[in-house]
PDB file of C-alpha atoms in Angstrom:
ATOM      1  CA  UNK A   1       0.000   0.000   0.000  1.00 56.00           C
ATOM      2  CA  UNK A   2       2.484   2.000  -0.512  1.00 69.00           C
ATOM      3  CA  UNK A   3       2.518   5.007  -3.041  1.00 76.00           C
ATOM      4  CA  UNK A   4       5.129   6.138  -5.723  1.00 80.00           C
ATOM      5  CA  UNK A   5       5.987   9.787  -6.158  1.00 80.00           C
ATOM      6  CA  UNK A   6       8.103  11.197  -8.488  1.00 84.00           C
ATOM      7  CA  UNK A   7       9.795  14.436  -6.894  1.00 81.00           C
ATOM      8  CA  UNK A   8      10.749  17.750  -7.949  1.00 85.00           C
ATOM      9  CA  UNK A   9      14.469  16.710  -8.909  1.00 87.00           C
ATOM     10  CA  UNK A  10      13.049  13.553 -10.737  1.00 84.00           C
ATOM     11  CA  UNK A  11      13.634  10.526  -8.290  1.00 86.00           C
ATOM     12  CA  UNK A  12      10.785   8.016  -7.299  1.00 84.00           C
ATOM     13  CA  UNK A  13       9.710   8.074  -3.663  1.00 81.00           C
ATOM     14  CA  UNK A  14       8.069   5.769  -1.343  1.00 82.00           C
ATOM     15  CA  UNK A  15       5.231   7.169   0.439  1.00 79.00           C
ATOM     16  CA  UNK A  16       4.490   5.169   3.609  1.00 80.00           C
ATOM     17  CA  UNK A  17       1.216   5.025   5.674  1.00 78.00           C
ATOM     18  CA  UNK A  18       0.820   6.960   8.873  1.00 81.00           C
ATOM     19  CA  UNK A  19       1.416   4.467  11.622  1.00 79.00           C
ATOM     20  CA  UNK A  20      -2.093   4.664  13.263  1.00 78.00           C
ATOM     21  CA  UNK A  21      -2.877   3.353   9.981  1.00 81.00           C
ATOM     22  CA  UNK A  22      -1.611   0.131  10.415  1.00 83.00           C
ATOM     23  CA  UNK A  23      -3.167  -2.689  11.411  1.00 87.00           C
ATOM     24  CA  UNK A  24      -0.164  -3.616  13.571  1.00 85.00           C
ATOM     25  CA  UNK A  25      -0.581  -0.498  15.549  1.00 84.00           C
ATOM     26  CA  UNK A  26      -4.327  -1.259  16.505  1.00 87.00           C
ATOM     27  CA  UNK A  27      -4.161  -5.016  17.070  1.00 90.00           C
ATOM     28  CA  UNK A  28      -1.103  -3.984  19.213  1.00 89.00           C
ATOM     29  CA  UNK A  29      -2.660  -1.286  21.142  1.00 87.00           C
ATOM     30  CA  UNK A  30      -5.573  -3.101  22.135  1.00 90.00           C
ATOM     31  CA  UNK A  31      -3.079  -5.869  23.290  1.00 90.00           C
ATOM     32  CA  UNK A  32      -1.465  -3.816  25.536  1.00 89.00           C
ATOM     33  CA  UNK A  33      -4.809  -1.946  26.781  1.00 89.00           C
ATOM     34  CA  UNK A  34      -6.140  -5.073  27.724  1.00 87.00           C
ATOM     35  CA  UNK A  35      -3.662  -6.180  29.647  1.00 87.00           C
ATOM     36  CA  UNK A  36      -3.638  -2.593  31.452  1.00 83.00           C
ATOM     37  CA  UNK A  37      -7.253  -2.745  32.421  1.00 83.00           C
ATOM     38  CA  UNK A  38      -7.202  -6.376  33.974  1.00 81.00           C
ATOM     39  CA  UNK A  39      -4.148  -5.499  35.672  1.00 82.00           C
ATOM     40  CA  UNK A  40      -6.237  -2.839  37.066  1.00 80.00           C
ATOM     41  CA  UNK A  41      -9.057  -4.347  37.677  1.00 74.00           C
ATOM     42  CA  UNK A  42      -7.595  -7.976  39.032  1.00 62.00           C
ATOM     43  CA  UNK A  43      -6.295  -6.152  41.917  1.00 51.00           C
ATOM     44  CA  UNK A  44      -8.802  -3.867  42.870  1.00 46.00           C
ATOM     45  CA  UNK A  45     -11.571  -7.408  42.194  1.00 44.00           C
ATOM     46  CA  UNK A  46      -8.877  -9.710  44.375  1.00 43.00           C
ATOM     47  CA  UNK A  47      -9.225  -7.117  47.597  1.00 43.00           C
ATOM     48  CA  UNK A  48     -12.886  -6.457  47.228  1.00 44.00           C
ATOM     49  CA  UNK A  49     -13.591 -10.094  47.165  1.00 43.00           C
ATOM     50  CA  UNK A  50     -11.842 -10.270  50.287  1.00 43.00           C
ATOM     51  CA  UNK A  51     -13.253  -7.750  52.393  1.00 43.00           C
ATOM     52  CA  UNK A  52     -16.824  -8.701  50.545  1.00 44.00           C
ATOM     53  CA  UNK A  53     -16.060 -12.405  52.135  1.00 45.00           C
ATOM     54  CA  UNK A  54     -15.318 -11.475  55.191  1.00 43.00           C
ATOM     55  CA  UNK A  55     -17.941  -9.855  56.046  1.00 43.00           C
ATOM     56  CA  UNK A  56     -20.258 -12.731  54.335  1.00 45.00           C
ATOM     57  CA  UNK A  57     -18.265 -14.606  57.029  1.00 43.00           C
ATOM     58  CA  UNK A  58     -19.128 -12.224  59.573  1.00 43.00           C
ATOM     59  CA  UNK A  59     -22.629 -12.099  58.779  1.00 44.00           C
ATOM     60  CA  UNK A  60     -23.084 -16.342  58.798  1.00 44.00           C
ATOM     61  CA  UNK A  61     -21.392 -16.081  61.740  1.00 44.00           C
ATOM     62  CA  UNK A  62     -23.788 -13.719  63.216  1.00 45.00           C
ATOM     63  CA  UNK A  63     -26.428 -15.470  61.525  1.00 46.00           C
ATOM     64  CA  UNK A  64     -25.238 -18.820  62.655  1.00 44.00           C
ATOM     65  CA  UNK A  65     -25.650 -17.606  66.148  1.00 43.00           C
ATOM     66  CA  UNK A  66     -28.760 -16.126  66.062  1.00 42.00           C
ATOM     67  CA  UNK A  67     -29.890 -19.607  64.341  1.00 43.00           C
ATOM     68  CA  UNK A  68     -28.411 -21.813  66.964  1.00 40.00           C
ATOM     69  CA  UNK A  69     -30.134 -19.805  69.848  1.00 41.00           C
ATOM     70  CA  UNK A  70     -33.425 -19.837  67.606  1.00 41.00           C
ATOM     71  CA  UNK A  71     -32.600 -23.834  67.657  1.00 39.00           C
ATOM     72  CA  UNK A  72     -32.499 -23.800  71.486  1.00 40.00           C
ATOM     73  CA  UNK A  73     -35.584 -21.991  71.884  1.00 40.00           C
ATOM     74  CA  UNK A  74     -37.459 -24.468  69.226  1.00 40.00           C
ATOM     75  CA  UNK A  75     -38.026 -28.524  69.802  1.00 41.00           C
ATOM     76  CA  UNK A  76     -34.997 -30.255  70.137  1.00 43.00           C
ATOM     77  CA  UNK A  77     -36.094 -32.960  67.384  1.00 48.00           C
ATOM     78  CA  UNK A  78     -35.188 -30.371  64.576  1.00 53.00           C
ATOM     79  CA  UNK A  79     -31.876 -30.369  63.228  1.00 58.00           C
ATOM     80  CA  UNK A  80     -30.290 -27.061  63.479  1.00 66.00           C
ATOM     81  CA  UNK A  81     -30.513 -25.381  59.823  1.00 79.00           C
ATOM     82  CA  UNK A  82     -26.499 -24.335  58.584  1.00 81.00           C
ATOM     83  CA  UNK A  83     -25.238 -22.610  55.552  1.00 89.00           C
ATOM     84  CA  UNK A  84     -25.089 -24.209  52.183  1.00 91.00           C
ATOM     85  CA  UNK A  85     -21.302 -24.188  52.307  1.00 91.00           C
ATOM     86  CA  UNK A  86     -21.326 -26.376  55.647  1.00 93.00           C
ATOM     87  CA  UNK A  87     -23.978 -28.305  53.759  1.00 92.00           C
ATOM     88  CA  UNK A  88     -21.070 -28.997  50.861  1.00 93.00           C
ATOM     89  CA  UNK A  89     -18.325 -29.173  53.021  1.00 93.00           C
ATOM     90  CA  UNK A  90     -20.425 -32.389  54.822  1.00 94.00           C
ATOM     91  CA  UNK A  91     -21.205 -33.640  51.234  1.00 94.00           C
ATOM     92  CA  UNK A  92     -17.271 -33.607  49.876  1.00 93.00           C
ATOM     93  CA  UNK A  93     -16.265 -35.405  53.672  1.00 93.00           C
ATOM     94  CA  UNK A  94     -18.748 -38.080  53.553  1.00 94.00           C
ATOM     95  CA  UNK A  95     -17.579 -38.400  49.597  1.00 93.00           C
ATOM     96  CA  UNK A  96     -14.249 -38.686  51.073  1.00 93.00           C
ATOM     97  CA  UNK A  97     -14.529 -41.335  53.673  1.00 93.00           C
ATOM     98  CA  UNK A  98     -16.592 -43.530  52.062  1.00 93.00           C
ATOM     99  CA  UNK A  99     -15.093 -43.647  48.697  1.00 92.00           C
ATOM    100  CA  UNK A 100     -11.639 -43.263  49.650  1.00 92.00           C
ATOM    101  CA  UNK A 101     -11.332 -44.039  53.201  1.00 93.00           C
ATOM    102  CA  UNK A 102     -10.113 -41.290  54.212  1.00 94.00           C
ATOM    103  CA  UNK A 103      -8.962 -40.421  57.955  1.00 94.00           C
ATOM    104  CA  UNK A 104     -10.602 -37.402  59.885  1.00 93.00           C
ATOM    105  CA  UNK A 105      -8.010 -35.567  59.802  1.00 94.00           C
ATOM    106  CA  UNK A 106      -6.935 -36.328  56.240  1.00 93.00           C
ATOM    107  CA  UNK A 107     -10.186 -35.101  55.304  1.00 94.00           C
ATOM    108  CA  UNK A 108      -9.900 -32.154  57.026  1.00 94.00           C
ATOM    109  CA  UNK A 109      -6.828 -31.179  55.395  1.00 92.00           C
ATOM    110  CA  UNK A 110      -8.171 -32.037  51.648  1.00 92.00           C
ATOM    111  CA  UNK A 111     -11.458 -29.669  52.346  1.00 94.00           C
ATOM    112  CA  UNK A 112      -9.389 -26.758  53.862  1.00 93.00           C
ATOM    113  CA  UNK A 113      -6.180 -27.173  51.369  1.00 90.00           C
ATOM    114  CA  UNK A 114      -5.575 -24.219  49.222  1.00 90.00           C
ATOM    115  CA  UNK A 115      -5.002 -27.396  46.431  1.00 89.00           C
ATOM    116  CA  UNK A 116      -8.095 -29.037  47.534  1.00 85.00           C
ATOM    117  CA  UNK A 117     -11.361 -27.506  48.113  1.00 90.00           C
ATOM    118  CA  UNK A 118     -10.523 -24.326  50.088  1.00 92.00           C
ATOM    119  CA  UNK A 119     -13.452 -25.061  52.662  1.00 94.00           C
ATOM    120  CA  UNK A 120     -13.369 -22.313  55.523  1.00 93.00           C
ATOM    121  CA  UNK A 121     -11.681 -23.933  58.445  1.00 93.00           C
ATOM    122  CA  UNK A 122     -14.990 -24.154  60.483  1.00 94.00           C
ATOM    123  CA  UNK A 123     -16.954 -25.477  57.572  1.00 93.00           C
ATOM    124  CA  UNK A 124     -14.312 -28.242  57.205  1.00 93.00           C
ATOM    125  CA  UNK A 125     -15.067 -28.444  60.935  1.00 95.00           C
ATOM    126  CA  UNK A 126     -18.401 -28.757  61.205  1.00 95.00           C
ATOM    127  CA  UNK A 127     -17.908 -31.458  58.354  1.00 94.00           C
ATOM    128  CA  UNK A 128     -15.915 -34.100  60.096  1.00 94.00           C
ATOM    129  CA  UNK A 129     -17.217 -33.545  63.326  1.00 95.00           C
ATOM    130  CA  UNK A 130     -20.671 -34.717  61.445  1.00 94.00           C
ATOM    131  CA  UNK A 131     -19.699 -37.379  58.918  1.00 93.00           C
ATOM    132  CA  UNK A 132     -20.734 -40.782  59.175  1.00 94.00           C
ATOM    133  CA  UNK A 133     -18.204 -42.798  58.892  1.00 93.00           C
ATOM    134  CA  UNK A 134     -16.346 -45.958  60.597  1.00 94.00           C
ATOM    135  CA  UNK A 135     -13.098 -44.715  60.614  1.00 94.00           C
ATOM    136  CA  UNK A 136     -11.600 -48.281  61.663  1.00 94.00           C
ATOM    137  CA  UNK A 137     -13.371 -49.560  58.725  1.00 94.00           C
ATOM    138  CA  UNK A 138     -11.498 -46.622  56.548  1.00 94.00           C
ATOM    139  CA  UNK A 139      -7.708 -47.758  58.144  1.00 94.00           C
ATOM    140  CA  UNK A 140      -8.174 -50.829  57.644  1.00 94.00           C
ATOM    141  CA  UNK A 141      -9.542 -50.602  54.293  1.00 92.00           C
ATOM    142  CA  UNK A 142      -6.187 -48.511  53.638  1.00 92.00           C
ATOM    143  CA  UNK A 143      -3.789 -51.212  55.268  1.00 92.00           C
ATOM    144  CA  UNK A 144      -5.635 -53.520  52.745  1.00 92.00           C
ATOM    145  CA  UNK A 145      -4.505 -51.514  49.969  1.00 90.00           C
ATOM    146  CA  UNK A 146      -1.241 -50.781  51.278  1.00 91.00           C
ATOM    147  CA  UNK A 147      -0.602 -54.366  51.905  1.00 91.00           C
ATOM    148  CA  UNK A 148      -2.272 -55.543  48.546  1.00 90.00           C
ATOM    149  CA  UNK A 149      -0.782 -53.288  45.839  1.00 91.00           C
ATOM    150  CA  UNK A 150       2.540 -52.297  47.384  1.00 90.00           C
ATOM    151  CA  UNK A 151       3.210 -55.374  49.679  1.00 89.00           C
ATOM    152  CA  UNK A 152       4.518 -52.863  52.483  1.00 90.00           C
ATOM    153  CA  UNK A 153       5.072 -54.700  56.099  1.00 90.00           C
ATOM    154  CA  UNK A 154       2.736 -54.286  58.739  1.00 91.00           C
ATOM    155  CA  UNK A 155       5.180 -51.825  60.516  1.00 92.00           C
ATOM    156  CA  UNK A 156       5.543 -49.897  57.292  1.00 92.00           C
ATOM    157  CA  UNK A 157       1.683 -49.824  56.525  1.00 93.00           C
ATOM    158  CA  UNK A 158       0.975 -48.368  60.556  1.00 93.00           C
ATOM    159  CA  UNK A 159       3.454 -45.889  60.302  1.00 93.00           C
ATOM    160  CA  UNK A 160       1.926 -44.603  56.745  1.00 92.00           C
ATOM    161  CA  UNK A 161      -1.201 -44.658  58.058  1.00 94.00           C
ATOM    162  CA  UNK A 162       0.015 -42.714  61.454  1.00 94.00           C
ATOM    163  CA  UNK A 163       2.245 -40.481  59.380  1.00 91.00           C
ATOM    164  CA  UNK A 164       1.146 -36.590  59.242  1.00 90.00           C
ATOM    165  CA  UNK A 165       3.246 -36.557  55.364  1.00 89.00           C
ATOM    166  CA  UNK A 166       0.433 -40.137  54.990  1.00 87.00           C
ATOM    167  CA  UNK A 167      -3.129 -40.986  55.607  1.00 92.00           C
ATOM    168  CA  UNK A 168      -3.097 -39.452  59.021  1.00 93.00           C
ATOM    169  CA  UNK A 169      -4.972 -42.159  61.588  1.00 94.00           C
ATOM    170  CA  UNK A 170      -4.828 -42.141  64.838  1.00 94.00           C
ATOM    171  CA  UNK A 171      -2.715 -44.631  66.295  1.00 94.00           C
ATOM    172  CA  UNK A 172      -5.862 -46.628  67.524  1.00 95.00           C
ATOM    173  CA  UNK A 173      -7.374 -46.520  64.553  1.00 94.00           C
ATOM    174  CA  UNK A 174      -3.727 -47.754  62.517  1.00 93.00           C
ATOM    175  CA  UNK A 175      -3.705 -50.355  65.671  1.00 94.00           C
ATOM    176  CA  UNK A 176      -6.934 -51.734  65.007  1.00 95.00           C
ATOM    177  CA  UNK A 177      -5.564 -52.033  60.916  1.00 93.00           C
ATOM    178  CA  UNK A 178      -2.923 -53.586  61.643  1.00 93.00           C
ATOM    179  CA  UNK A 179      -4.842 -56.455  64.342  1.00 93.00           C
ATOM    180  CA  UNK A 180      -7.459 -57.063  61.303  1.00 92.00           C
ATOM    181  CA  UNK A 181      -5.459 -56.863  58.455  1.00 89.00           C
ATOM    182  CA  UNK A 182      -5.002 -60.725  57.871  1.00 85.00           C
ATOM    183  CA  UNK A 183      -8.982 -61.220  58.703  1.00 83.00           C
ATOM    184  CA  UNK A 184     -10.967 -62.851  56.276  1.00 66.00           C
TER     185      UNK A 184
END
């Protein structure tokens, strides 16, 4: 797209666009405003979010108090009403222990873990301390698998399923394992 001209003193010319004429220049410059205004706006979104959840936490807390003493004042045969995230965080731990036989405080650890499902602490909480679950059933189910699929000792399978790096079990519950592992 570039023009000839033929100048005063005879030679040819090259007459080049303006650069905000070029598409170069536009697909460039929105490039670069993009990535300006979510700069901008990912940090002010990131600190609003906070404070905004915070206070949500505030308010369930306040809420969850009020409830409890409404729970109190009602019949005792009604279960007490919580949050839909409590409600979820019970959901993933009974998922958890009964389809990978999980320990309590394994559990715990997945729901609140920034790499697992970034539960609130008391949410995560309120989960385990709720659950359903046999958790001898659950370390012995492990030691099963431990023995089965990696042939580990019975010294080597209490101290992964003790271990706070492993499955975390109590040591009663890794005792009882170990004492049934060779039922039938």
């Amino acid at each position: 797209m570039r023009r000839k001209i033929v100048g005063d003193d005879g030679k040819t010319y090259v007459q080049k666009k303006p650069i905000y004429k070029r598409v170069w220049f536009w697909i460039l410059a929105i490039v670069v405003i993009a990535i300006f205004s979510s700069a901008m706006s990912g940090g002010s979104d990131k600190s609003s979010s906070k404070s905004s959840n915070s206070t949500q936490s505030t308010k369930a807390t306040d809420d969850e108090s009020s409830s409890s003493e409404e729970t109190v004042s009602s019949s005792s045969s009604e279960k007490p009403k919580v949050s839909a995230e409590f409600t979820s965080a019970l959901t993933k731990a009974t998922q958890y222990a009964n389809m990978m036989n999980m320990s309590k405080a394994g559990i715990y650890d997945q729901l609140t873990s920034d790499a697992g499902e970034q539960f609130p602490a008391d949410a995560a909480q309120y989960a385990v301390d709720n659950v359903k679950a046999d958790w001898n059933k659950n370390a012995l189910e492990k030691a099963k698998q431990y023995q089965s699929k990696m042939s580990m000792s019975a010294e080597a399978i209490r101290d992964q399923l003790t271990s706070e790096a492993g499955e975390k079990f109590t040591q009663d519950e890794a005792n009882y394992a170990i004492q049934h592992l060779n039922d039938n």
